[in-house]
XYZ file of C-alpha atoms in Angstrom:
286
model
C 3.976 -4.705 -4.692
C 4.081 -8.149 -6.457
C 6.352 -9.664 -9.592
C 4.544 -10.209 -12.595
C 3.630 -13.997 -12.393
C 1.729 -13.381 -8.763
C 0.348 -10.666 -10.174
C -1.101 -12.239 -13.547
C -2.418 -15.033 -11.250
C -4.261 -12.570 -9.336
C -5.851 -10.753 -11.922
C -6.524 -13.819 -13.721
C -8.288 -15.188 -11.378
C -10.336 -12.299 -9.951
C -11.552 -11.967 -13.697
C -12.925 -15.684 -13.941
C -14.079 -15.448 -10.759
C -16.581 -12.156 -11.873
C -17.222 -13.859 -15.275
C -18.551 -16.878 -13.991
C -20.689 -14.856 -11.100
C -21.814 -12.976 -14.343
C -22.997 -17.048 -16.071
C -25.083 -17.429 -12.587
C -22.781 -20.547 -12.085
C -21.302 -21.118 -8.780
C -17.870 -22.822 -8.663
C -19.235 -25.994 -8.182
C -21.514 -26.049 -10.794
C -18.277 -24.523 -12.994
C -16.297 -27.581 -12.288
C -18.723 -29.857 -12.625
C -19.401 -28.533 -16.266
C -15.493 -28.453 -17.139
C -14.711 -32.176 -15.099
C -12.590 -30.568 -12.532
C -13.266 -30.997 -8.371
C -14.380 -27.475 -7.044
C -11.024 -26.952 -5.378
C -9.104 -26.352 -8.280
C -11.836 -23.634 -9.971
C -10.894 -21.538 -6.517
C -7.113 -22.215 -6.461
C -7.466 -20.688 -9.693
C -10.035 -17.549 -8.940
C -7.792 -16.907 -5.523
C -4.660 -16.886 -7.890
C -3.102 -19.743 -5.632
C -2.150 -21.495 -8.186
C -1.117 -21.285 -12.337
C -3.877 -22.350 -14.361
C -2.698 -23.763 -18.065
C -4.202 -21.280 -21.392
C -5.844 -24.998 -22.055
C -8.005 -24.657 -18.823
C -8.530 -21.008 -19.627
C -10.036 -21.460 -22.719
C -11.925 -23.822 -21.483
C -13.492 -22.266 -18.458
C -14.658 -19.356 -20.981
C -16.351 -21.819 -23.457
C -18.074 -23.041 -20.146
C -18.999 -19.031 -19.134
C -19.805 -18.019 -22.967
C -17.621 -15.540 -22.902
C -17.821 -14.637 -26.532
C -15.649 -11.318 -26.792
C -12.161 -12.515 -28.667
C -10.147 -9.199 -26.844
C -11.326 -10.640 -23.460
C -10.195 -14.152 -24.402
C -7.120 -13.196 -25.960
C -5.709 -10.619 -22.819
C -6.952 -13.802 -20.246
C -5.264 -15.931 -22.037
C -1.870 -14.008 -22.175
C -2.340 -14.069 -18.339
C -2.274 -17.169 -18.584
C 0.730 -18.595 -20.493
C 1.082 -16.177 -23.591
C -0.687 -17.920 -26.214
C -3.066 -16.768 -28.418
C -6.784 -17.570 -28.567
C -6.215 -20.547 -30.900
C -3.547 -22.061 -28.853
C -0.842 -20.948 -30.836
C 2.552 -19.307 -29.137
C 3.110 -15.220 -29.462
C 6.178 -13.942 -30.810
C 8.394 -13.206 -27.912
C 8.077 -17.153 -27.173
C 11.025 -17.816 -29.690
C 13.370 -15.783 -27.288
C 13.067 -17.614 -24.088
C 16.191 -18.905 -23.724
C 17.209 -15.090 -24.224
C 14.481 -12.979 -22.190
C 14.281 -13.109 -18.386
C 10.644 -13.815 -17.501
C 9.994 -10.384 -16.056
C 10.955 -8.663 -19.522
C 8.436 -11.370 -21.097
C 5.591 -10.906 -18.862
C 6.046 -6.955 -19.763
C 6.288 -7.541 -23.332
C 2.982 -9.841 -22.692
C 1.209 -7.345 -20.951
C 2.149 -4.570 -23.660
C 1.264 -6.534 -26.483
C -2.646 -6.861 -25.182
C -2.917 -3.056 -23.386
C -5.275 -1.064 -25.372
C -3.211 2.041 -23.448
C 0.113 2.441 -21.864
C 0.739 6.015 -20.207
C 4.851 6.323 -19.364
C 7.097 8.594 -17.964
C 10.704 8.379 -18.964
C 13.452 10.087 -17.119
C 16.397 8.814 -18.596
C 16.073 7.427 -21.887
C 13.806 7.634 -25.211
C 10.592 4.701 -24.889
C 11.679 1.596 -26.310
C 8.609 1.730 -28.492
C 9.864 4.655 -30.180
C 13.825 3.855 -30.363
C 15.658 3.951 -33.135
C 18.014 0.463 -34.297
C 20.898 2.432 -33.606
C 19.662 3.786 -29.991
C 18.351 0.758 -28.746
C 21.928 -0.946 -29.172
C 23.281 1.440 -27.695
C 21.064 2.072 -24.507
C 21.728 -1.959 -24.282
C 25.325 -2.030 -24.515
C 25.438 0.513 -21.767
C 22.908 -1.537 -19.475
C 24.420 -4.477 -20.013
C 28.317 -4.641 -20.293
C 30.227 -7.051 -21.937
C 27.128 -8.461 -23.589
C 28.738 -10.829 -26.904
C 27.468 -9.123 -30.057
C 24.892 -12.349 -31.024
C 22.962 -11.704 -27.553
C 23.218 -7.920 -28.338
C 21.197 -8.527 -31.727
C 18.998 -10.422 -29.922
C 17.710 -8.222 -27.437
C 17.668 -5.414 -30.539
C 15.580 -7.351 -32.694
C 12.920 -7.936 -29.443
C 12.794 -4.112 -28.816
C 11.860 -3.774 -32.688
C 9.363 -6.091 -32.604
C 8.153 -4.815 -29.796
C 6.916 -1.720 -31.723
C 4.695 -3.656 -33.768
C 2.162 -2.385 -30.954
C 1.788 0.717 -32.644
C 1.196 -0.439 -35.995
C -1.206 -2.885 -35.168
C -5.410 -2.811 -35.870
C -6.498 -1.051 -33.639
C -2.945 0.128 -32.578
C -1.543 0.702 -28.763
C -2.621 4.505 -27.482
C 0.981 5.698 -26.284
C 0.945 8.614 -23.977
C 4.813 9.498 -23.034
C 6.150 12.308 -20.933
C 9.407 12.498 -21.389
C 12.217 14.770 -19.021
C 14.451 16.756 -21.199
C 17.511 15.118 -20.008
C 16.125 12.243 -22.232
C 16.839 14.404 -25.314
C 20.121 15.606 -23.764
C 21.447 12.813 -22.844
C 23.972 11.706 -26.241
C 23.332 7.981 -26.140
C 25.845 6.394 -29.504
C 27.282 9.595 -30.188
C 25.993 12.987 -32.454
C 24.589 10.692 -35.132
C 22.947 7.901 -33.447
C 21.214 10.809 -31.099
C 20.082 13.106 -34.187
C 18.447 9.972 -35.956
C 16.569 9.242 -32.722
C 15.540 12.899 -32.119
C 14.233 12.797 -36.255
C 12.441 9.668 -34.846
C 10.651 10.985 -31.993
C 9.183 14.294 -34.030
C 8.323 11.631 -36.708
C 6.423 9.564 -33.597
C 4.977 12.820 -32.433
C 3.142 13.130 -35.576
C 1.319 9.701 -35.581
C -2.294 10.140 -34.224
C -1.974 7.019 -31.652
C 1.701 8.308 -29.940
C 1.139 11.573 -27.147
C 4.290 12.941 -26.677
C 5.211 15.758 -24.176
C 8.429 16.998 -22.903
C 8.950 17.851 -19.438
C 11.774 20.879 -19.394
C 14.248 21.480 -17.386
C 12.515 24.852 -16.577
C 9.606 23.016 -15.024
C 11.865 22.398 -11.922
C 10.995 19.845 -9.520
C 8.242 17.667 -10.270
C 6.340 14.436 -9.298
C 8.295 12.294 -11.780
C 11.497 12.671 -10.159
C 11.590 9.313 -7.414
C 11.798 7.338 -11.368
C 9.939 6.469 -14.377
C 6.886 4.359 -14.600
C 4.527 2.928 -16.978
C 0.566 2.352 -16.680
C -0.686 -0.036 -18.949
C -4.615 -0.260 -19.548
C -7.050 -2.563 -20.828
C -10.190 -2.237 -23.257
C -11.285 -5.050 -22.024
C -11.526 -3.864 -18.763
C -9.922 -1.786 -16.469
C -9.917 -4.686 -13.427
C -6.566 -5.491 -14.947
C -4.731 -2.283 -15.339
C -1.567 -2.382 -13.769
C 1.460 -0.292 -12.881
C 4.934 -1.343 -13.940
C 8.406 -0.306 -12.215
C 11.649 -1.125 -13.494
C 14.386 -2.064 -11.254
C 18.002 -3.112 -12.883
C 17.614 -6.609 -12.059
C 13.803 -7.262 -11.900
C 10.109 -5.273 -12.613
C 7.777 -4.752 -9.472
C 4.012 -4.397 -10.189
C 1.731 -2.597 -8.569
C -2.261 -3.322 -8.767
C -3.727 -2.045 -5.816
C -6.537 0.392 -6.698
C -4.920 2.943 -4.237
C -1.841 2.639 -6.276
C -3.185 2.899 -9.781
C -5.073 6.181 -9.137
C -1.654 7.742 -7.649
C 0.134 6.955 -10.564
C -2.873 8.013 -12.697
C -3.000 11.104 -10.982
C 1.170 11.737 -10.920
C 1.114 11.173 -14.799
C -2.114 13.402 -14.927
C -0.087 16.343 -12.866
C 3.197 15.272 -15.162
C 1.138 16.231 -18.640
C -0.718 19.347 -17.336
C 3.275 20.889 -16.331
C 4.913 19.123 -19.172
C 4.502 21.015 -22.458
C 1.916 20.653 -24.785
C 1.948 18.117 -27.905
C 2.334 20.809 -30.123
C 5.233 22.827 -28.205
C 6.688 18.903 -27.729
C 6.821 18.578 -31.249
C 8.334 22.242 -31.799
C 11.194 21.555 -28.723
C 12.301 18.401 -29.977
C 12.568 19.823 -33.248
C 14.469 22.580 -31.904
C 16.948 20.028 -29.749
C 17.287 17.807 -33.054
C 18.390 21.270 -35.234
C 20.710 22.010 -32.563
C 22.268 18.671 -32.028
């Protein structure tokens, strides 16, 4: 169980390390090729130390790694800039976003999948303005109105994920106490509910609900999200979220339990189409 940064290392470097096995290159003939002494290409492949995006990119020139998803996700791991040097989005908000909340937004942003459940509250990929203010408010008290607008505007942007070419594959299961639970009153909650059926409806968003009549269930020690990779699945990872921090997991043992939690979660959880039907049902009743 590792923070983000240790974990991006980690990955980072155990995916170098294969692609330059995969060039025939040992790590001394790597170095010699990019100017470095050997020691630093297996600080980097070990994950014992950062590695700059500059370094990155250069290592996969020296590899011929030609695939632009590959070299895009690496070089998120590696400092969140794009393939062309150039800063992503959530860069502007630094002073704003703790790094754990940027390294998830990082990791989103590249995932060709992410598989949640949600036991409290609606995905912030699918909130409404109006929710997502609220749900911060309430996480975050006393929080001056600028900040607030802030952190709003990131969790829009956020769901750019879906619209984007291809576009993020979101599977959510979601507990019916998060369509219960009145988060900014009657109206903010019957906008988000019109939201979610709207969501449901899109061919890239899986939505299920998870009643109350299913009883006890896998889900209930918390929600979690799996994000995976196109790329390759070497760097899937699962994300917890703690009030002050996010813990990763990335053992192999640990992605297939979580793979086969949210497996058990969707085959008890209701099917899209019933989703679609309760949630329509909860939004004509609320």
């Amino acid at each position: 169980m590792q923070h983000g940064p240790a974990v991006r290392r980690r990955k980072l470097g155990a995916e170098l390390r294969a692609l330059r096995t995969s060039a025939g290159l040992t790590s001394g003939e790597a170095a010699r090729l990019v100017g470095w002494h050997q020691s630093k290409v297996s600080r980097i492949e070990t994950g014992t130390s950062g590695v700059k995006p500059a370094d990155v990119r250069l290592l996969l020139d020296a590899y011929g790694v030609g695939d632009s998803q590959l070299r895009e996700l690496l070089m998120v791991l590696a400092g969140s800039e794009d393939s062309d040097g150039r800063h992503h989005w959530w860069h502007a908000y630094r002073g704003v976003l703790p790094p754990t909340y940027r390294d998830f937004i990082s990791l989103e942003s590249q995932a060709g999948a992410m598989r949640t459940l949600e036991t409290s509250v609606v995905p912030g990929l699918l909130q409404t303005p109006e929710y997502a203010r609220a749900v911060t408010r309430a996480a975050v008290e006393g929080l001056p109105e600028d900040r607030l607008d802030t952190l709003v505007e990131v969790r829009l942007a956020r769901q750019d994920v879906l619209r984007a070419d291809p576009p993020l594959k979101l599977s959510a299961v979601l507990d019916e106490a998060v369509l219960r639970r009145e988060v900014g009153g009657p109206g903010v909650m019957a906008r988000q509910l019109e939201r979610l059926v709207e969501a449901a409806r899109l061919p890239q968003v899986r939505l299920q609900v998870l009643p109350f009549a299913a009883g006890a269930h896998i889900g209930v020690t918390g929600p979690f999200v799996i994000f995976s990779f196109s790329s390759t699945s070497d760097l899937d990872v699962v994300v917890l979220d703690h009030l002050t921090s996010s813990l990763y997991l990335e053992r192999k043992e640990d992605l297939q339990a979580y793979t086969e939690a949210f497996n058990a979660l969707q085959i008890h959880a209701l099917s899209p189409e019933d989703s679609l039907d309760f949630i329509a049902g909860t939004a004509a009743g609320a």
